[in-house]
CSV table of C-alpha atoms in Angstrom, one decimal:
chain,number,residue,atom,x,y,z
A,1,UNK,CA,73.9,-42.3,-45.3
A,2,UNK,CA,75.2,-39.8,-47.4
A,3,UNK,CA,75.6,-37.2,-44.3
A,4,UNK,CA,78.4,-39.8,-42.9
A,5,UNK,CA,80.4,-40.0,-46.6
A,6,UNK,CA,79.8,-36.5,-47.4
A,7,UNK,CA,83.0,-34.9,-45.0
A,8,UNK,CA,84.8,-38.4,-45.9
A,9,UNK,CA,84.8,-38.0,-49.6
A,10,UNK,CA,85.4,-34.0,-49.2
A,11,UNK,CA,88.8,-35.1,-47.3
A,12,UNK,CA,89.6,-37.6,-49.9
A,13,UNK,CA,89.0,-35.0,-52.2
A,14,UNK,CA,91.4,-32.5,-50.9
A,15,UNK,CA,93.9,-34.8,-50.4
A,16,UNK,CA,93.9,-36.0,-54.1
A,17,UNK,CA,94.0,-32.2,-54.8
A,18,UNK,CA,96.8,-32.0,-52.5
A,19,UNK,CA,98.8,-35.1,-54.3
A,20,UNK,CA,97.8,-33.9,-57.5
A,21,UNK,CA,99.8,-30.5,-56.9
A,22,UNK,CA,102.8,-32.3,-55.3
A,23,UNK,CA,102.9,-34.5,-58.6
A,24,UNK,CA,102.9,-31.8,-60.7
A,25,UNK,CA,105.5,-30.1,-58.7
A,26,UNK,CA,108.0,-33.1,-59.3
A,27,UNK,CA,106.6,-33.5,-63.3
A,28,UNK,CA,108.1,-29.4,-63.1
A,29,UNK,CA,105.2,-27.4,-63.7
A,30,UNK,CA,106.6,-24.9,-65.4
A,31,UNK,CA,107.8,-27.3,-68.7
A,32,UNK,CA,104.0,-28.0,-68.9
A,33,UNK,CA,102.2,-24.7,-67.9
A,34,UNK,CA,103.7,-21.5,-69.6
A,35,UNK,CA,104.4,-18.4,-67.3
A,36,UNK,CA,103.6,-16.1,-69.7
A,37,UNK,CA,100.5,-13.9,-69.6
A,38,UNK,CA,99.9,-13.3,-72.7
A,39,UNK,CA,99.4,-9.8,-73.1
A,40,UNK,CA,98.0,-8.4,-75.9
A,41,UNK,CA,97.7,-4.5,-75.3
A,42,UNK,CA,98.8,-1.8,-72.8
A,43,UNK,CA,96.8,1.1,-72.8
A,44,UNK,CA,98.7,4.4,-70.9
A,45,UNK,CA,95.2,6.2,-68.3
A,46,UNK,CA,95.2,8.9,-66.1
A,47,UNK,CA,98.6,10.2,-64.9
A,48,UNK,CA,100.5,8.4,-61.6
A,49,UNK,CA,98.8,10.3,-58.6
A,50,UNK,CA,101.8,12.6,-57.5
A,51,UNK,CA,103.2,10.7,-54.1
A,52,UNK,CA,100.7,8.2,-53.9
A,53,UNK,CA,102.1,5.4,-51.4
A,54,UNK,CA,99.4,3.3,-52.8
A,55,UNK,CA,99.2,0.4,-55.9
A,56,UNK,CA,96.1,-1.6,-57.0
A,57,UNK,CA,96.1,-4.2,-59.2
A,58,UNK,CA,92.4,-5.1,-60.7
A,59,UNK,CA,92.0,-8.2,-62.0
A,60,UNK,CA,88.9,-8.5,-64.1
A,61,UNK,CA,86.8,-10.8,-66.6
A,62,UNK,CA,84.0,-9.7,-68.5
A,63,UNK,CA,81.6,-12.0,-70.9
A,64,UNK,CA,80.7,-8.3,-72.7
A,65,UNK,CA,82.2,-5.6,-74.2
A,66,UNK,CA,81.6,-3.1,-71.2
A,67,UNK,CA,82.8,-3.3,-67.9
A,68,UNK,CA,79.9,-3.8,-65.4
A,69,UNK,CA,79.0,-0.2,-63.4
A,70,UNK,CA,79.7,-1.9,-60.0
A,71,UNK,CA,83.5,-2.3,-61.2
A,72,UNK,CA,83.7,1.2,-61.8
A,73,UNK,CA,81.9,2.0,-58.4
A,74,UNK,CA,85.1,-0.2,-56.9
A,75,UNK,CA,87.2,1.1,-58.7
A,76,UNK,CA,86.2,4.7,-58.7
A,77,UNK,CA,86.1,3.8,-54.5
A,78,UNK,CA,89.8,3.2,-54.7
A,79,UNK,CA,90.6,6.2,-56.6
A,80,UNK,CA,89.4,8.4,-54.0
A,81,UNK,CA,91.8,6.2,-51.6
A,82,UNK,CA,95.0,7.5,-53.4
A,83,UNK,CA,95.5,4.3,-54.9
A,84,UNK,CA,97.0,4.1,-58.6
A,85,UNK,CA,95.0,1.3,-60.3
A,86,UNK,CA,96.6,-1.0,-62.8
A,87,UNK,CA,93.5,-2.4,-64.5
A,88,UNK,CA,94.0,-6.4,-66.1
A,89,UNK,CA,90.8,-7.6,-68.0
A,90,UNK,CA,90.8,-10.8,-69.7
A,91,UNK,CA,87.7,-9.9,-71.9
A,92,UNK,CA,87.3,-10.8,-75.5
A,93,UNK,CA,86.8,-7.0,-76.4
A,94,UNK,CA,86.4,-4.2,-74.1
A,95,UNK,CA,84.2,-1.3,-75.8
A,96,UNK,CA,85.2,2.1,-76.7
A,97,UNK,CA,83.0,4.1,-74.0
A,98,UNK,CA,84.2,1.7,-71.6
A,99,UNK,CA,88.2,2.0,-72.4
A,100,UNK,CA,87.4,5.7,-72.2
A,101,UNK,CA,86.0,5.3,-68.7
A,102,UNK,CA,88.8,2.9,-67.7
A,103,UNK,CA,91.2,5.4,-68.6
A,104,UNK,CA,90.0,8.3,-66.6
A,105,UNK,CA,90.3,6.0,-63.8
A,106,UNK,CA,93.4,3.7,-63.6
A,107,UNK,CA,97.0,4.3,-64.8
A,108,UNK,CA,97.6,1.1,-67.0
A,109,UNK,CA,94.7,-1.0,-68.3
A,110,UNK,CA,96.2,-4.3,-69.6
A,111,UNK,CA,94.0,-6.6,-71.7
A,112,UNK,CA,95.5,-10.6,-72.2
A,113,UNK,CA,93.9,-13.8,-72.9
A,114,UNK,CA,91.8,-15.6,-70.5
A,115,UNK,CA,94.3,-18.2,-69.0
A,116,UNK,CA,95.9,-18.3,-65.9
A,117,UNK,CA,92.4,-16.7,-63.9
A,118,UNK,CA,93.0,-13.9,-61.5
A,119,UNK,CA,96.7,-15.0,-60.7
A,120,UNK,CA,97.7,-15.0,-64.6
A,121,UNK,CA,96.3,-10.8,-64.3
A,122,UNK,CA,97.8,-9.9,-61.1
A,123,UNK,CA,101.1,-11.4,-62.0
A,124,UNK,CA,100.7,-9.4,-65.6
A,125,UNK,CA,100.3,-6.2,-63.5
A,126,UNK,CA,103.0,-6.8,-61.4
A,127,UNK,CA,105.8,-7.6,-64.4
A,128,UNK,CA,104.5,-6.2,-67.0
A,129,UNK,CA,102.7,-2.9,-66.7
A,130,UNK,CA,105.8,-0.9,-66.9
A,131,UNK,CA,104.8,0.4,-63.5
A,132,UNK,CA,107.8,0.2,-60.6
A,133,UNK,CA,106.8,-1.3,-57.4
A,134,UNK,CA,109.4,0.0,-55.5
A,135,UNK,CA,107.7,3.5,-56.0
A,136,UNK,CA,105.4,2.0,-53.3
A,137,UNK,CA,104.6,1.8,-49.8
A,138,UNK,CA,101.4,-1.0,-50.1
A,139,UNK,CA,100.3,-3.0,-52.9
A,140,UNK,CA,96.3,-4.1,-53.1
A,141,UNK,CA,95.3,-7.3,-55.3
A,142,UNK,CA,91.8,-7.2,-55.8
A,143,UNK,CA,89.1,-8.1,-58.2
A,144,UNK,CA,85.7,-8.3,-59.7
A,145,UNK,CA,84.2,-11.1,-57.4
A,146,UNK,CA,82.3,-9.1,-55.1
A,147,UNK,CA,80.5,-5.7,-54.7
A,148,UNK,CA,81.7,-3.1,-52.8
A,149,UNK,CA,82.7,-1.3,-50.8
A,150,UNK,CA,79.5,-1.3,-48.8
A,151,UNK,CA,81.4,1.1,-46.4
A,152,UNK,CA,84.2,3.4,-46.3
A,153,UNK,CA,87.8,1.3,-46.7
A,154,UNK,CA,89.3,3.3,-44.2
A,155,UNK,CA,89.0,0.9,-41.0
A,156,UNK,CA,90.5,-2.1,-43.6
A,157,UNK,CA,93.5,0.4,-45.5
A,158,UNK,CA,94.6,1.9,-41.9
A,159,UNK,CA,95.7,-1.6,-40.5
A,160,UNK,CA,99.6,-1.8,-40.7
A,161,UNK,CA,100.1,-4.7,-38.1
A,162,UNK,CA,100.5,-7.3,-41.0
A,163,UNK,CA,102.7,-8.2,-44.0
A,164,UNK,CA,99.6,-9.5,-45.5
A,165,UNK,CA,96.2,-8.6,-45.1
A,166,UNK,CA,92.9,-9.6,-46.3
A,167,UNK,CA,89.6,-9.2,-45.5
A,168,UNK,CA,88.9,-12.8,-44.2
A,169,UNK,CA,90.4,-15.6,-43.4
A,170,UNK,CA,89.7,-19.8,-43.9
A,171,UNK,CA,90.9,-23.2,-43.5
A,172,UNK,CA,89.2,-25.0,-46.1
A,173,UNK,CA,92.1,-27.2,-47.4
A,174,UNK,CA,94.6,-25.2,-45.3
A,175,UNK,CA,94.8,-21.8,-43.7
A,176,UNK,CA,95.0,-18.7,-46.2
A,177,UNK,CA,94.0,-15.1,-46.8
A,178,UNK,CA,91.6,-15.4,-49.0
A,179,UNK,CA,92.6,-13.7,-52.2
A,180,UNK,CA,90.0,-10.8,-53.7
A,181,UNK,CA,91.3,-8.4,-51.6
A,182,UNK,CA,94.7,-8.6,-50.2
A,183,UNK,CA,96.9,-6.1,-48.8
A,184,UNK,CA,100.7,-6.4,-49.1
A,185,UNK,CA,102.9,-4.0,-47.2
A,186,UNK,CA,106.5,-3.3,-49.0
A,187,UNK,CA,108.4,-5.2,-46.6
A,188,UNK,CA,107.1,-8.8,-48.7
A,189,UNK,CA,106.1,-6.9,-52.2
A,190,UNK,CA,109.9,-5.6,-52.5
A,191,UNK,CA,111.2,-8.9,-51.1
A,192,UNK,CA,112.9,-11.2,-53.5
A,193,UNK,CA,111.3,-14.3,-51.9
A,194,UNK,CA,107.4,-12.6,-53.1
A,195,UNK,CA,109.2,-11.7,-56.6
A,196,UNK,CA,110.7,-14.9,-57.5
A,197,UNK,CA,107.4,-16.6,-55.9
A,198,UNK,CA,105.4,-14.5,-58.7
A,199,UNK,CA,107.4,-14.9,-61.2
A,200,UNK,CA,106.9,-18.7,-61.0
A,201,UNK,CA,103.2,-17.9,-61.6
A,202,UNK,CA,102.3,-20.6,-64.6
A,203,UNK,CA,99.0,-20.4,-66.6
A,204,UNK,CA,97.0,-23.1,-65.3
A,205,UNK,CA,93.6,-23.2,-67.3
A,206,UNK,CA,90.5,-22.4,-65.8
A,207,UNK,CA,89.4,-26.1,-65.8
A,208,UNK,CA,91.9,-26.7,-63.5
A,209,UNK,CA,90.7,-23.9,-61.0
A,210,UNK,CA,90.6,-26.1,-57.9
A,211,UNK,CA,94.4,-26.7,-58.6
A,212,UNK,CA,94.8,-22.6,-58.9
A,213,UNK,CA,93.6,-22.3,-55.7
A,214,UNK,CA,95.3,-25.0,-53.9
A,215,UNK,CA,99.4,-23.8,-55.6
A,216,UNK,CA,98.4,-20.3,-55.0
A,217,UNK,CA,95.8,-19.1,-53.0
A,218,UNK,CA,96.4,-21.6,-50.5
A,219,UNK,CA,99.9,-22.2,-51.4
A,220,UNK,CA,101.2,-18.5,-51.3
A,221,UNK,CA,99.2,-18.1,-47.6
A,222,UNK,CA,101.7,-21.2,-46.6
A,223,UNK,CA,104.6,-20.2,-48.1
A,224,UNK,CA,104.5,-16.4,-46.5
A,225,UNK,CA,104.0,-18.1,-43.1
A,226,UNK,CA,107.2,-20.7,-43.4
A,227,UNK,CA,109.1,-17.3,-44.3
A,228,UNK,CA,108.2,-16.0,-41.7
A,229,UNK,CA,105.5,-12.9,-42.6
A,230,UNK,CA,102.5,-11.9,-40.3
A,231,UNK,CA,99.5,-12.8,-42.3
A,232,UNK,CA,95.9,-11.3,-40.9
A,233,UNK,CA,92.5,-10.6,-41.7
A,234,UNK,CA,90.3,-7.7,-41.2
A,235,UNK,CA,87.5,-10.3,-40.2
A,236,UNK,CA,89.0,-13.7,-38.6
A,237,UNK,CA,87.1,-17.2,-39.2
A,238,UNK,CA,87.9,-18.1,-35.6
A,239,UNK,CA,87.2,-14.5,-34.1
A,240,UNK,CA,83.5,-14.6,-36.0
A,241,UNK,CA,83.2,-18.3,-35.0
A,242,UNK,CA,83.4,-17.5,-31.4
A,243,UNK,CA,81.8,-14.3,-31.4
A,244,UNK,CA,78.4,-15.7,-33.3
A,245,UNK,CA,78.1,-19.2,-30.9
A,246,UNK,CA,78.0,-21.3,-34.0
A,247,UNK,CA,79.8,-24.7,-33.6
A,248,UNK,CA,81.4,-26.4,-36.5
A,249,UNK,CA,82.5,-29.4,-36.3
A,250,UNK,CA,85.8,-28.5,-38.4
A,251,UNK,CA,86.9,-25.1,-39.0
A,252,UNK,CA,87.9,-26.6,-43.0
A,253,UNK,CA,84.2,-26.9,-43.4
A,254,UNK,CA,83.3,-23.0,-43.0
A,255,UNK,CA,83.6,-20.1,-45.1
A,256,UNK,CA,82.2,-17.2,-43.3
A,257,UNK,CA,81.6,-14.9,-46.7
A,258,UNK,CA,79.0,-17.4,-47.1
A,259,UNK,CA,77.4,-18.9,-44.0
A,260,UNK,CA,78.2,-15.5,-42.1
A,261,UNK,CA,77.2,-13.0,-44.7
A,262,UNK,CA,74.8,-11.4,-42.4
A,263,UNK,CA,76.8,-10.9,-39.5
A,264,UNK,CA,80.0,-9.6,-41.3
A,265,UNK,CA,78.0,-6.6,-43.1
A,266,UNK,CA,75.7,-6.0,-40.2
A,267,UNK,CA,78.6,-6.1,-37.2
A,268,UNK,CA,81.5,-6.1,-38.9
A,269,UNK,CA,81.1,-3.9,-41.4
A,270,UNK,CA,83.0,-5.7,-44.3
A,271,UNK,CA,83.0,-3.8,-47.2
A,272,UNK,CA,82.9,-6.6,-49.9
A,273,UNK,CA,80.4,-9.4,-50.5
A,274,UNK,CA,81.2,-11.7,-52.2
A,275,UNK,CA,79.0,-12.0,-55.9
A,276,UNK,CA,79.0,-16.2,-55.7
A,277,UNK,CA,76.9,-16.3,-52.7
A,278,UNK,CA,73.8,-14.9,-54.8
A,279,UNK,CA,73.9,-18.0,-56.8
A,280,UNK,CA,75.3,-20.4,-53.9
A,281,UNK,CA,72.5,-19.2,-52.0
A,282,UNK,CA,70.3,-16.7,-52.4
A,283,UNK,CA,68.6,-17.9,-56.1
A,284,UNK,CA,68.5,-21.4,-54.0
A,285,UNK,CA,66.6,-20.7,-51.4
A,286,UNK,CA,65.1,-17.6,-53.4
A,287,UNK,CA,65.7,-15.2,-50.2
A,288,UNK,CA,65.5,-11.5,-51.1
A,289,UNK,CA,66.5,-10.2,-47.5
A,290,UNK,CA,70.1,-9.4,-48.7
A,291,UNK,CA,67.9,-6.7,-50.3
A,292,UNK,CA,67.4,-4.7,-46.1
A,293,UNK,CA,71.0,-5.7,-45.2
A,294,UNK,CA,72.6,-4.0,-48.5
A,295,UNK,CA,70.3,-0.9,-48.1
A,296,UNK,CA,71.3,-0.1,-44.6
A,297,UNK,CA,75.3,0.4,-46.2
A,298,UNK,CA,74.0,2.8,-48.4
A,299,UNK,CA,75.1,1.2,-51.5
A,300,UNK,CA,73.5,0.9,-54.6
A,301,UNK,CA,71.6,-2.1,-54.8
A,302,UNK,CA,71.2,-1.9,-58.6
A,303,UNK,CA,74.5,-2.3,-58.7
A,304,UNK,CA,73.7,-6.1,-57.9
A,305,UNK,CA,70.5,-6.7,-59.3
A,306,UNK,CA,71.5,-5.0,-63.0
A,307,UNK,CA,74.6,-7.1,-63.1
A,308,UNK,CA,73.1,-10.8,-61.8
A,309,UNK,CA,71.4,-12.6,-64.5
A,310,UNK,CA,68.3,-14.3,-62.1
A,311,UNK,CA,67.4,-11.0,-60.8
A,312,UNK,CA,67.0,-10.0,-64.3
A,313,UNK,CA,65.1,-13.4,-64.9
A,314,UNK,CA,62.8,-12.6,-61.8
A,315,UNK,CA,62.1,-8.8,-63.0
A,316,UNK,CA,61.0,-9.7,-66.3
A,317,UNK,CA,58.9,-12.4,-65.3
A,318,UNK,CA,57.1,-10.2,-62.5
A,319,UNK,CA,56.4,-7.7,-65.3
């Protein structure tokens, strides 16, 4: 029974989502959201790499003082890329050692509150940082929800037959680029349609994340395409669909990070994977096969295991 209510309730779901955000388009969001990202401090780090085409804004949360070692292996990974790194951390504190770090590594670190989620720290890079964007050739918004790069970016940072391009693709709710690693190339970052679209930016709280996504993951992907930009991914939902056999019965119902993890790292070679699929699935179904997959990158697999609390739970109750 529940099999035949479970897609009808998921529709009814996303439509209420999709009525809630029209509502609080016509209530004028911004009167009841403030824009404002509420910075409180701007640290100067390493000196702008001389002619760097290349910007990265890093958005980042953190329940501790220190910033986890696999953010520093991304980061440190776009560094040798060319790419100037503004750094946006929503932490409560961020520790001495790891400032110091931070420093060494991006030109702006940026700490604010914790509203808005990822969108509140890329649009506090992009406006705030001091930084000029027309400096650049290509713009990167990234952030902490996955570990990587598993392989060399090259193959993803050498594309240039997008406006905007990500790393995958889906059309759960609607279709989008999905955002913790997105690639914008000047012709949209310099555009007044992407500034005035960021500038609207309003800090939504985090209870309200299902609403984030739908106004501006999902909502940005649809508003580039009625404008008129080329949107792709490095690894299409479609393109993996047909490629692995696998038959969905709607393509809204699939998120390949998830039920093609495998497949992406293995054939693909997509350098991310996503961190939420280690609770979604692997502590679940308490599969430690990720374990071959990820050594056969190269990467460092403590990386993972140091940073995920149930790995830590499992090691200390084996010992």
């Amino acid at each position: 029974m529940w099999r035949i209510f479970k897609p009808i309730l998921s529709r009814i779901k996303r439509d209420l989502l999709w009525l809630s955000a029209q509502s609080i388009h016509i209530l004028h969001i911004h009167f009841i959201f403030p824009s404002n990202p509420k910075i409180l401090e701007i640290t100067d780090g390493r000196a702008m790499a001389q002619f760097s085409p290349s910007l990265c804004i890093f958005a980042s949360f953190s329940r501790t003082e220190e910033i986890a070692e696999y953010i520093f292996f991304h980061l440190e990974s776009l560094k040798k890329q060319n790419f100037d790194i503004i750094f946006v951390t929503t932490a409560k504190v961020i520790s001495a050692q790891s400032m110091r770090r931070l420093k060494s590594t991006c030109i702006k670190i940026i700490h604010r509150k914790n509203i808005g989620l990822d969108f509140g720290s890329w649009k506090a890079g992009l406006f705030y940082s001091g930084v000029e964007l027309r400096a650049y050739e290509r713009l990167l918004l990234a952030n902490d929800s996955c570990y990587g790069p598993l392989f060399p970016l090259d193959a993803v940072l050498q594309s240039n037959e997008a406006d905007v391009y990500g790393l995958t693709d889906s059309f759960e709710i609607s279709y989008h680029i999905m955002s913790y690693f997105v690639i914008y190339h000047k012709k949209i970052f310099q555009s007044a349609a992407f500034i005035n679209l960021w500038k609207n930016v309003r800090m939504l709280p985090a209870s309200l994340k299902d609403l984030i996504v739908l106004r501006y993951e999902v909502g940005m992907s649809k508003f580039y395409l009625q404008n008129g930009y080329l949107l792709k991914a490095y690894c299409s939902t479609k393109k993996i669909l047909e490629e692995t056999h696998i038959p969905f019965e709607k393509l809204t119902d699939v998120n390949i990070t998830r039920s093609h993890w495998r497949y992406l790292i293995e054939n693909k070679h997509l350098p991310m994977i996503k961190r939420d699929i280690f609770q979604v699935l692997f502590k679940k179904d308490n599969d430690w096969t990720w374990r071959d997959v990820i050594a056969q990158t190269g990467y460092d697999i403590k990386l993972i295991t140091t940073n995920e609390p149930f790995f830590q739970q499992k090691t200390d109750a084996a010992n």
